[in-house]
Amino acid sequence: MNDVICTVDVVLLTIKDNGLSVALLKRDREPYKDVLALPGGFVHVREDADARGAAMRVLKEKTGIVAPYLEQLATFSGPLRDPRGWSLSIAYYALVSFEVIGRAGHPDVQMLSVDQRLELPFDHRGIVDAAVARLRSKSQYSSLPCYLAGDTFTLPQLQRIYEALMGEPLNKVSFRRKMAEMAMLEAVEGRMEAGGAHRPAQLYRLKPALREHLAVLERGL
Amino acid sequence: MNDVICTVDVVLLTIKDNGLSVALLKRDREPYKDVLALPGGFVHVREDADARGAAMRVLKEKTGIVAPYLEQLATFSGPLRDPRGWSLSIAYYALVSFEVIGRAGHPDVQMLSVDQRLELPFDHRGIVDAAVARLRSKSQYSSLPCYLAGDTFTLPQLQRIYEALMGEPLNKVSFRRKMAEMAMLEAVEGRMEAGGAHRPAQLYRLKPALREHLAVLERGL
């Protein structure tokens, strides 16, 4: 209508080797054919209920993944970000456990650390950086990191995820008090994980009511 | 390119009569001709450096105002929000003092309380609500409300603005401690405002370095 190229891009993040990784795929067409980039695509006006629907469709098509958490990040736009013309990308970020990526087993998806030097096409490096900053900031005062933890997890596993996001060790007692304050976890009955030299640890999961809404701390971690 | 109608809309907010008000204008064309709506317009690919540039242009054209603070809120999209077809609006919110609106003196701009029942076209009511929620949430831990306060202001005036946003009275001592903690204000030398029965109050302004970046509290108000 006004000659704007409308796309969505998804920053799919997970914890791998105790660090944040982002899902990248080699582009299957020009521009930047065969270059690693974020999963993305055009908005399809006949198919997509809205930009969120487009992001979910693109993520599913390109990675095989339906993410439990998908949040709009921001819209990036301008005449120079895409060689095809004035374009905008409504960017989303999604969080999954590394398990989910393994289960999807998509051969083209590469998980690369967000901390390494990644030369990405378009303005995808800026989009990744914005998603990582948003996730790290929200992690300080919410249940958001639980979406990186899989269906069930122990408290030490969850603490390691929070620590990976916040880049520093957390005090175990105050971490557990903050988790209790958010009242977001429920124990999974009768299921324990053998902890090597340690006694078996209780497994937890997010309460069903919190699978789509965040619990929020009044004062951060 | 993919038949999406691309627009920007701006939620221009100010404090009027101790409450938040939003700028609305009667639309000059169909759809919804003569109905009050947010200032908005199409993205112009030959003119706009990006969506932010489009929002600034539209705000200036429709209200005469160049807002010191303009932040991207979110993108709203879908096939039903605009009768002309699948559309998206990249929504921004802007903050100014009521003085600035008076000085611009635009005859078509109406400032209406966000708390009253406003029947707005498109999904503009949802956009206003999202902007108000974002502003109220950020006000709890940042210097953001200062943009509503004019070039210079007394601490009691600034406190009334924070109180209007947070919907509750704040303790004067702890309010002043929090403002000091953000280290965002500087006294304006030699300028006082006669305070009626009270002694003249010191005038302050935002430090120049903070006119485009927010100061943030570690723990909210």
GROMACS .gro file of C-alpha atoms in nm:
model
  442
    1MET     CA    1   0.000   0.000   0.000
    2ASN     CA    2   0.277   0.242   0.089
    3ASP     CA    3   0.561   0.030  -0.049
    4VAL     CA    4   0.698  -0.077   0.286
    5ILE     CA    5   0.845  -0.429   0.307
    6CYS     CA    6   0.685  -0.578   0.620
    7THR     CA    7   0.863  -0.865   0.790
    8VAL     CA    8   0.886  -1.035   1.128
    9ASP     CA    9   1.201  -1.173   1.288
   10VAL     CA   10   1.229  -1.398   1.592
   11VAL     CA   11   1.516  -1.405   1.840
   12LEU     CA   12   1.488  -1.758   1.981
   13LEU     CA   13   1.701  -1.780   2.295
   14THR     CA   14   1.805  -2.073   2.511
   15ILE     CA   15   2.064  -2.160   2.775
   16LYS     CA   16   2.338  -2.385   2.638
   17ASP     CA   17   2.661  -2.461   2.826
   18ASN     CA   18   2.560  -2.215   3.101
   19GLY     CA   19   2.535  -1.925   2.855
   20LEU     CA   20   2.270  -1.761   2.637
   21SER     CA   21   2.253  -1.884   2.278
   22VAL     CA   22   2.049  -1.761   1.983
   23ALA     CA   23   1.903  -1.969   1.698
   24LEU     CA   24   2.037  -1.881   1.353
   25LEU     CA   25   1.972  -2.031   1.010
   26LYS     CA   26   2.141  -1.997   0.674
   27ARG     CA   27   1.918  -1.784   0.450
   28ASP     CA   28   1.776  -1.983   0.159
   29ARG     CA   29   1.746  -1.687  -0.080
   30GLU     CA   30   1.886  -1.346  -0.173
   31PRO     CA   31   1.972  -1.105  -0.027
   32TYR     CA   32   2.244  -1.263   0.189
   33LYS     CA   33   2.180  -1.616   0.056
   34ASP     CA   34   2.362  -1.880   0.267
   35VAL     CA   35   2.446  -1.628   0.540
   36LEU     CA   36   2.342  -1.706   0.901
   37ALA     CA   37   2.051  -1.485   1.011
   38LEU     CA   38   1.753  -1.479   1.246
   39PRO     CA   39   1.451  -1.685   1.143
   40GLY     CA   40   1.220  -1.434   0.975
   41GLY     CA   41   0.988  -1.375   0.685
   42PHE     CA   42   0.725  -1.157   0.527
   43VAL     CA   43   0.391  -1.085   0.687
   44HIS     CA   44   0.126  -1.278   0.490
   45VAL     CA   45  -0.192  -1.073   0.490
   46ARG     CA   46  -0.410  -1.366   0.380
   47GLU     CA   47  -0.281  -1.594   0.652
   48ASP     CA   48  -0.164  -1.403   0.958
   49ALA     CA   49  -0.410  -1.284   1.224
   50ASP     CA   50  -0.156  -1.023   1.331
   51ALA     CA   51   0.220  -0.973   1.359
   52ARG     CA   52   0.236  -1.216   1.650
   53GLY     CA   53   0.066  -1.479   1.436
   54ALA     CA   54   0.321  -1.414   1.161
   55ALA     CA   55   0.607  -1.455   1.411
   56MET     CA   56   0.465  -1.785   1.540
   57ARG     CA   57   0.413  -1.914   1.186
   58VAL     CA   58   0.765  -1.819   1.076
   59LEU     CA   59   0.924  -1.971   1.387
   60LYS     CA   60   0.733  -2.296   1.338
   61GLU     CA   61   0.815  -2.315   0.965
   62LYS     CA   62   1.183  -2.239   1.005
   63THR     CA   63   1.272  -2.417   1.331
   64GLY     CA   64   0.987  -2.660   1.402
   65ILE     CA   65   0.937  -2.493   1.741
   66VAL     CA   66   0.624  -2.360   1.910
   67ALA     CA   67   0.762  -2.142   2.189
   68PRO     CA   68   0.566  -2.113   2.512
   69TYR     CA   69   0.689  -1.755   2.554
   70LEU     CA   70   0.693  -1.507   2.267
   71GLU     CA   71   0.702  -1.134   2.336
   72GLN     CA   72   0.709  -0.839   2.099
   73LEU     CA   73   1.047  -0.668   2.131
   74ALA     CA   74   1.034  -0.363   1.903
   75THR     CA   75   0.996  -0.265   1.539
   76PHE     CA   76   1.312  -0.185   1.344
   77SER     CA   77   1.274   0.020   1.027
   78GLY     CA   78   1.429   0.241   0.763
   79PRO     CA   79   1.545   0.262   0.402
   80LEU     CA   80   1.890   0.105   0.454
   81ARG     CA   81   1.838  -0.206   0.666
   82ASP     CA   82   1.728  -0.420   0.369
   83PRO     CA   83   1.880  -0.379   0.020
   84ARG     CA   84   1.535  -0.441  -0.132
   85GLY     CA   85   1.395  -0.109  -0.007
   86TRP     CA   86   1.231   0.073   0.285
   87SER     CA   87   1.147  -0.206   0.526
   88LEU     CA   88   1.037  -0.279   0.875
   89SER     CA   89   1.074  -0.582   1.093
   90ILE     CA   90   0.848  -0.641   1.390
   91ALA     CA   91   1.089  -0.833   1.612
   92TYR     CA   92   0.986  -1.086   1.876
   93TYR     CA   93   1.187  -1.286   2.122
   94ALA     CA   94   1.107  -1.640   2.231
   95LEU     CA   95   1.245  -1.851   2.515
   96VAL     CA   96   1.276  -2.230   2.526
   97SER     CA   97   1.484  -2.489   2.708
   98PHE     CA   98   1.770  -2.645   2.514
   99GLU     CA   99   1.579  -2.975   2.537
  100VAL     CA  100   1.303  -2.830   2.318
  101ILE     CA  101   1.552  -2.741   2.047
  102GLY     CA  102   1.700  -3.089   2.069
  103ARG     CA  103   1.355  -3.249   2.040
  104ALA     CA  104   1.265  -3.034   1.737
  105GLY     CA  105   1.591  -3.163   1.585
  106HIS     CA  106   1.587  -2.919   1.298
  107PRO     CA  107   1.903  -2.983   1.092
  108ASP     CA  108   1.945  -2.621   0.977
  109VAL     CA  109   1.922  -2.449   1.314
  110GLN     CA  110   2.250  -2.346   1.474
  111MET     CA  111   2.263  -2.229   1.836
  112LEU     CA  112   2.542  -1.973   1.880
  113SER     CA  113   2.647  -1.788   2.192
  114VAL     CA  114   2.517  -1.429   2.203
  115ASP     CA  115   2.849  -1.327   2.357
  116GLN     CA  116   3.058  -1.425   2.058
  117ARG     CA  117   3.132  -1.200   1.765
  118LEU     CA  118   2.849  -1.267   1.521
  119GLU     CA  119   2.845  -1.089   1.187
  120LEU     CA  120   2.477  -1.091   1.097
  121PRO     CA  121   2.304  -0.946   0.791
  122PHE     CA  122   2.047  -0.662   0.798
  123ASP     CA  123   2.035  -0.512   1.148
  124HIS     CA  124   2.000  -0.856   1.306
  125ARG     CA  125   2.293  -0.803   1.543
  126GLY     CA  126   2.115  -0.498   1.690
  127ILE     CA  127   1.792  -0.698   1.718
  128VAL     CA  128   1.972  -0.980   1.905
  129ASP     CA  129   2.139  -0.728   2.138
  130ALA     CA  130   1.805  -0.560   2.213
  131ALA     CA  131   1.643  -0.898   2.292
  132VAL     CA  132   1.928  -1.000   2.523
  133ALA     CA  133   1.913  -0.664   2.704
  134ARG     CA  134   1.534  -0.695   2.750
  135LEU     CA  135   1.562  -1.053   2.880
  136ARG     CA  136   1.844  -0.967   3.122
  137SER     CA  137   1.662  -0.663   3.252
  138LYS     CA  138   1.331  -0.846   3.304
  139SER     CA  139   1.507  -1.141   3.466
  140GLN     CA  140   1.602  -0.927   3.763
  141TYR     CA  141   1.248  -0.898   3.886
  142SER     CA  142   1.034  -1.168   3.725
  143SER     CA  143   0.971  -1.534   3.658
  144LEU     CA  144   1.076  -1.492   3.293
  145PRO     CA  145   1.389  -1.716   3.316
  146CYS     CA  146   1.167  -2.015   3.404
  147TYR     CA  147   1.077  -2.040   3.035
  148LEU     CA  148   1.441  -2.131   2.972
  149ALA     CA  149   1.429  -2.414   3.227
  150GLY     CA  150   1.228  -2.691   3.067
  151ASP     CA  151   0.907  -2.850   3.196
  152THR     CA  152   1.056  -2.954   3.531
  153PHE     CA  153   1.373  -2.844   3.705
  154THR     CA  154   1.543  -2.837   4.043
  155LEU     CA  155   1.605  -2.513   4.232
  156PRO     CA  156   1.982  -2.538   4.175
  157GLN     CA  157   1.919  -2.571   3.800
  158LEU     CA  158   1.691  -2.266   3.805
  159GLN     CA  159   1.946  -2.070   4.006
  160ARG     CA  160   2.215  -2.147   3.748
  161ILE     CA  161   1.988  -2.006   3.475
  162TYR     CA  162   1.925  -1.684   3.668
  163GLU     CA  163   2.300  -1.660   3.731
  164ALA     CA  164   2.382  -1.711   3.363
  165LEU     CA  165   2.143  -1.427   3.273
  166MET     CA  166   2.259  -1.190   3.542
  167GLY     CA  167   2.625  -1.270   3.494
  168GLU     CA  168   2.698  -1.314   3.864
  169PRO     CA  169   2.659  -1.572   4.140
  170LEU     CA  170   2.347  -1.534   4.357
  171ASN     CA  171   2.314  -1.610   4.725
  172LYS     CA  172   2.121  -1.938   4.758
  173VAL     CA  173   1.911  -1.833   5.057
  174SER     CA  174   1.800  -1.501   4.913
  175PHE     CA  175   1.744  -1.659   4.568
  176ARG     CA  176   1.508  -1.914   4.725
  177ARG     CA  177   1.329  -1.644   4.923
  178LYS     CA  178   1.269  -1.443   4.603
  179MET     CA  179   1.139  -1.750   4.419
  180ALA     CA  180   0.903  -1.820   4.711
  181GLU     CA  181   0.789  -1.456   4.709
  182MET     CA  182   0.681  -1.489   4.344
  183ALA     CA  183   0.477  -1.800   4.438
  184MET     CA  184   0.520  -1.929   4.087
  185LEU     CA  185   0.653  -2.283   4.138
  186GLU     CA  186   0.487  -2.605   4.239
  187ALA     CA  187   0.665  -2.922   4.348
  188VAL     CA  188   0.624  -3.217   4.116
  189GLU     CA  189   0.508  -3.501   4.340
  190GLY     CA  190   0.718  -3.812   4.365
  191ARG     CA  191   0.977  -3.700   4.115
  192MET     CA  192   1.335  -3.645   4.216
  193GLU     CA  193   1.657  -3.631   4.023
  194ALA     CA  194   1.960  -3.822   4.148
  195GLY     CA  195   2.213  -3.553   4.222
  196GLY     CA  196   2.540  -3.748   4.211
  197ALA     CA  197   2.717  -3.695   4.545
  198HIS     CA  198   2.422  -3.491   4.673
  199ARG     CA  199   2.090  -3.613   4.802
  200PRO     CA  200   1.812  -3.618   4.542
  201ALA     CA  201   1.665  -3.272   4.476
  202GLN     CA  202   1.299  -3.185   4.455
  203LEU     CA  203   1.173  -3.117   4.105
  204TYR     CA  204   0.953  -2.814   4.036
  205ARG     CA  205   0.751  -2.675   3.751
  206LEU     CA  206   0.586  -2.341   3.676
  207LYS     CA  207   0.229  -2.322   3.807
  208PRO     CA  208  -0.011  -2.359   3.511
  209ALA     CA  209  -0.151  -2.008   3.572
  210LEU     CA  210   0.197  -1.865   3.513
  211ARG     CA  211   0.269  -2.037   3.184
  212GLU     CA  212   0.149  -1.731   2.996
  213HIS     CA  213   0.178  -1.449   3.252
  214LEU     CA  214   0.488  -1.343   3.438
  215ALA     CA  215   0.516  -1.330   3.814
  216VAL     CA  216   0.689  -1.009   3.917
  217LEU     CA  217   0.901  -0.916   4.218
  218GLU     CA  218   0.839  -0.584   4.391
  219ARG     CA  219   1.211  -0.553   4.450
  220GLY     CA  220   1.458  -0.720   4.217
  221LEU     CA  221   1.701  -1.000   4.292
  222MET     CA  222   0.518  -0.471  -0.126
  223ASN     CA  223   0.309  -0.713   0.073
  224ASP     CA  224  -0.007  -0.502   0.083
  225VAL     CA  225   0.021  -0.400   0.445
  226ILE     CA  226  -0.099  -0.049   0.534
  227CYS     CA  227   0.185   0.097   0.743
  228THR     CA  228   0.104   0.382   0.980
  229VAL     CA  229   0.237   0.546   1.293
  230ASP     CA  230   0.028   0.681   1.580
  231VAL     CA  231   0.142   0.901   1.867
  232VAL     CA  232  -0.002   0.904   2.219
  233LEU     CA  233   0.088   1.255   2.336
  234LEU     CA  234   0.040   1.272   2.712
  235THR     CA  235   0.046   1.561   2.955
  236ILE     CA  236  -0.064   1.645   3.308
  237LYS     CA  237  -0.369   1.871   3.314
  238ASP     CA  238  -0.572   1.944   3.629
  239ASN     CA  239  -0.358   1.694   3.823
  240GLY     CA  240  -0.448   1.408   3.591
  241LEU     CA  241  -0.313   1.248   3.274
  242SER     CA  242  -0.458   1.374   2.947
  243VAL     CA  243  -0.411   1.256   2.591
  244ALA     CA  244  -0.409   1.469   2.272
  245LEU     CA  245  -0.685   1.386   2.026
  246LEU     CA  246  -0.782   1.541   1.691
  247LYS     CA  247  -1.085   1.511   1.467
  248ARG     CA  248  -0.986   1.303   1.165
  249ASP     CA  249  -0.991   1.505   0.843
  250ARG     CA  250  -1.073   1.214   0.613
  251GLU     CA  251  -1.241   0.874   0.589
  252PRO     CA  252  -1.251   0.630   0.756
  253TYR     CA  253  -1.394   0.785   1.074
  254LYS     CA  254  -1.397   1.139   0.930
  255ASP     CA  255  -1.463   1.400   1.205
  256VAL     CA  256  -1.417   1.143   1.482
  257LEU     CA  257  -1.161   1.217   1.757
  258ALA     CA  258  -0.853   0.995   1.721
  259LEU     CA  259  -0.482   0.986   1.797
  260PRO     CA  260  -0.258   1.195   1.571
  261GLY     CA  261  -0.128   0.946   1.315
  262GLY     CA  262  -0.051   0.893   0.950
  263PHE     CA  263   0.110   0.678   0.686
  264VAL     CA  264   0.480   0.603   0.677
  265HIS     CA  265   0.629   0.801   0.387
  266VAL     CA  266   0.911   0.596   0.240
  267ARG     CA  267   1.058   0.890   0.048
  268GLU     CA  268   1.067   1.115   0.350
  269ASP     CA  269   1.099   0.920   0.673
  270ALA     CA  270   1.439   0.797   0.798
  271ASP     CA  271   1.260   0.535   1.005
  272ALA     CA  272   0.936   0.483   1.197
  273ARG     CA  273   1.054   0.721   1.469
  274GLY     CA  274   1.110   0.989   1.204
  275ALA     CA  275   0.758   0.926   1.073
  276ALA     CA  276   0.616   0.964   1.425
  277MET     CA  277   0.802   1.292   1.481
  278ARG     CA  278   0.688   1.426   1.143
  279VAL     CA  279   0.325   1.331   1.203
  280LEU     CA  280   0.324   1.478   1.554
  281LYS     CA  281   0.472   1.806   1.428
  282GLU     CA  282   0.232   1.829   1.132
  283LYS     CA  283  -0.079   1.752   1.333
  284THR     CA  284  -0.011   1.925   1.666
  285GLY     CA  285   0.279   2.166   1.603
  286ILE     CA  286   0.474   1.994   1.882
  287VAL     CA  287   0.829   1.860   1.889
  288ALA     CA  288   0.831   1.638   2.198
  289PRO     CA  289   1.153   1.605   2.397
  290TYR     CA  290   1.062   1.246   2.486
  291LEU     CA  291   0.926   1.002   2.228
  292GLU     CA  292   0.947   0.628   2.289
  293GLN     CA  293   0.831   0.337   2.077
  294LEU     CA  294   0.545   0.164   2.256
  295ALA     CA  295   0.453  -0.137   2.043
  296THR     CA  296   0.322  -0.230   1.700
  297PHE     CA  297  -0.048  -0.309   1.668
  298SER     CA  298  -0.159  -0.509   1.365
  299GLY     CA  299  -0.415  -0.726   1.196
  300PRO     CA  300  -0.684  -0.744   0.927
  301LEU     CA  301  -0.967  -0.588   1.130
  302ARG     CA  302  -0.824  -0.281   1.301
  303ASP     CA  303  -0.859  -0.061   0.989
  304PRO     CA  304  -1.150  -0.098   0.745
  305ARG     CA  305  -0.911  -0.032   0.454
  306GLY     CA  306  -0.732  -0.365   0.497
  307TRP     CA  307  -0.455  -0.551   0.682
  308SER     CA  308  -0.271  -0.275   0.864
  309LEU     CA  309  -0.015  -0.207   1.126
  310SER     CA  310   0.052   0.094   1.341
  311ILE     CA  311   0.388   0.148   1.505
  312ALA     CA  312   0.273   0.336   1.814
  313TYR     CA  313   0.486   0.586   2.006
  314TYR     CA  314   0.419   0.782   2.319
  315ALA     CA  315   0.540   1.134   2.385
  316LEU     CA  316   0.547   1.341   2.703
  317VAL     CA  317   0.525   1.720   2.730
  318SER     CA  318   0.424   1.976   2.991
  319PHE     CA  319   0.082   2.134   2.951
  320GLU     CA  320   0.264   2.463   2.888
  321VAL     CA  321   0.409   2.325   2.564
  322ILE     CA  322   0.064   2.237   2.437
  323GLY     CA  323  -0.055   2.588   2.526
  324ARG     CA  324   0.241   2.746   2.346
  325ALA     CA  325   0.182   2.535   2.033
  326GLY     CA  326  -0.177   2.665   2.050
  327HIS     CA  327  -0.304   2.426   1.785
  328PRO     CA  328  -0.678   2.491   1.744
  329ASP     CA  329  -0.769   2.131   1.656
  330VAL     CA  330  -0.597   1.954   1.945
  331GLN     CA  331  -0.818   1.848   2.235
  332MET     CA  332  -0.667   1.725   2.560
  333LEU     CA  333  -0.896   1.469   2.724
  334SER     CA  334  -0.850   1.279   3.048
  335VAL     CA  335  -0.732   0.922   2.995
  336ASP     CA  336  -0.958   0.815   3.282
  337GLN     CA  337  -1.279   0.916   3.109
  338ARG     CA  338  -1.476   0.695   2.880
  339LEU     CA  339  -1.336   0.767   2.535
  340GLU     CA  340  -1.484   0.594   2.233
  341LEU     CA  341  -1.196   0.599   1.987
  342PRO     CA  342  -1.180   0.458   1.633
  343PHE     CA  343  -0.950   0.176   1.518
  344ASP     CA  344  -0.780   0.020   1.823
  345HIS     CA  345  -0.678   0.362   1.954
  346ARG     CA  346  -0.831   0.303   2.297
  347GLY     CA  347  -0.607  -0.001   2.342
  348ILE     CA  348  -0.305   0.198   2.226
  349VAL     CA  349  -0.381   0.476   2.478
  350ASP     CA  350  -0.424   0.221   2.757
  351ALA     CA  351  -0.093   0.054   2.670
  352ALA     CA  352   0.087   0.391   2.672
  353VAL     CA  353  -0.061   0.488   3.008
  354ALA     CA  354   0.032   0.151   3.159
  355ARG     CA  355   0.390   0.181   3.027
  356LEU     CA  356   0.426   0.536   3.161
  357ARG     CA  357   0.284   0.446   3.504
  358SER     CA  358   0.504   0.140   3.532
  359LYS     CA  359   0.824   0.324   3.432
  360SER     CA  360   0.741   0.617   3.659
  361GLN     CA  361   0.790   0.398   3.964
  362TYR     CA  362   1.161   0.369   3.913
  363SER     CA  363   1.281   0.642   3.676
  364SER     CA  364   1.307   1.010   3.591
  365LEU     CA  365   1.047   0.971   3.314
  366PRO     CA  366   0.780   1.194   3.480
  367CYS     CA  367   1.019   1.492   3.461
  368TYR     CA  368   0.932   1.524   3.092
  369LEU     CA  369   0.579   1.614   3.201
  370ALA     CA  370   0.706   1.893   3.426
  371GLY     CA  371   0.817   2.173   3.195
  372ASP     CA  372   1.162   2.329   3.167
  373THR     CA  373   1.183   2.426   3.534
  374PHE     CA  374   0.979   2.313   3.832
  375THR     CA  375   0.979   2.304   4.210
  376LEU     CA  376   1.007   1.977   4.403
  377PRO     CA  377   0.645   2.003   4.525
  378GLN     CA  378   0.533   2.041   4.160
  379LEU     CA  379   0.736   1.736   4.059
  380GLN     CA  380   0.598   1.537   4.352
  381ARG     CA  381   0.241   1.618   4.243
  382ILE     CA  382   0.321   1.481   3.896
  383TYR     CA  383   0.463   1.156   4.037
  384GLU     CA  384   0.156   1.130   4.262
  385ALA     CA  385  -0.083   1.187   3.971
  386LEU     CA  386   0.087   0.904   3.779
  387MET     CA  387   0.106   0.663   4.070
  388GLY     CA  388  -0.242   0.743   4.195
  389GLU     CA  389  -0.139   0.781   4.558
  390PRO     CA  390   0.024   1.035   4.788
  391LEU     CA  391   0.398   0.994   4.839
  392ASN     CA  392   0.596   1.065   5.153
  393LYS     CA  393   0.781   1.394   5.099
  394VAL     CA  394   1.105   1.286   5.269
  395SER     CA  395   1.137   0.956   5.087
  396PHE     CA  396   1.032   1.118   4.756
  397ARG     CA  397   1.313   1.371   4.791
  398ARG     CA  398   1.562   1.099   4.884
  399LYS     CA  399   1.468   0.903   4.571
  400MET     CA  400   1.503   1.213   4.351
  401ALA     CA  401   1.847   1.279   4.503
  402GLU     CA  402   1.944   0.915   4.447
  403MET     CA  403   1.878   0.952   4.074
  404ALA     CA  404   2.103   1.261   4.069
  405MET     CA  405   1.906   1.394   3.776
  406LEU     CA  406   1.813   1.747   3.886
  407GLU     CA  407   2.009   2.069   3.905
  408ALA     CA  408   1.903   2.385   4.085
  409VAL     CA  409   1.836   2.683   3.863
  410GLU     CA  410   2.042   2.964   4.013
  411GLY     CA  411   1.868   3.274   4.134
  412ARG     CA  412   1.522   3.164   4.026
  413MET     CA  413   1.250   3.110   4.279
  414GLU     CA  414   0.876   3.097   4.252
  415ALA     CA  415   0.664   3.285   4.503
  416GLY     CA  416   0.465   3.014   4.677
  417GLY     CA  417   0.172   3.207   4.819
  418ALA     CA  418   0.168   3.154   5.194
  419HIS     CA  419   0.489   2.948   5.175
  420ARG     CA  420   0.844   3.070   5.141
  421PRO     CA  421   0.973   3.077   4.783
  422ALA     CA  422   1.069   2.732   4.657
  423GLN     CA  423   1.388   2.644   4.471
  424LEU     CA  424   1.340   2.581   4.102
  425TYR     CA  425   1.505   2.280   3.937
  426ARG     CA  426   1.554   2.146   3.589
  427LEU     CA  427   1.665   1.813   3.443
  428LYS     CA  428   2.042   1.792   3.400
  429PRO     CA  429   2.124   1.834   3.029
  430ALA     CA  430   2.274   1.482   3.016
  431LEU     CA  431   1.935   1.342   3.120
  432ARG     CA  432   1.725   1.518   2.859
  433GLU     CA  433   1.745   1.214   2.634
  434HIS     CA  434   1.832   0.929   2.872
  435LEU     CA  435   1.638   0.821   3.177
  436ALA     CA  436   1.783   0.802   3.524
  437VAL     CA  437   1.674   0.479   3.691
  438LEU     CA  438   1.621   0.381   4.053
  439GLU     CA  439   1.754   0.048   4.175
  440ARG     CA  440   1.449   0.016   4.398
  441GLY     CA  441   1.127   0.186   4.302
  442LEU     CA  442   0.942   0.462   4.481
   0.00000   0.00000   0.00000
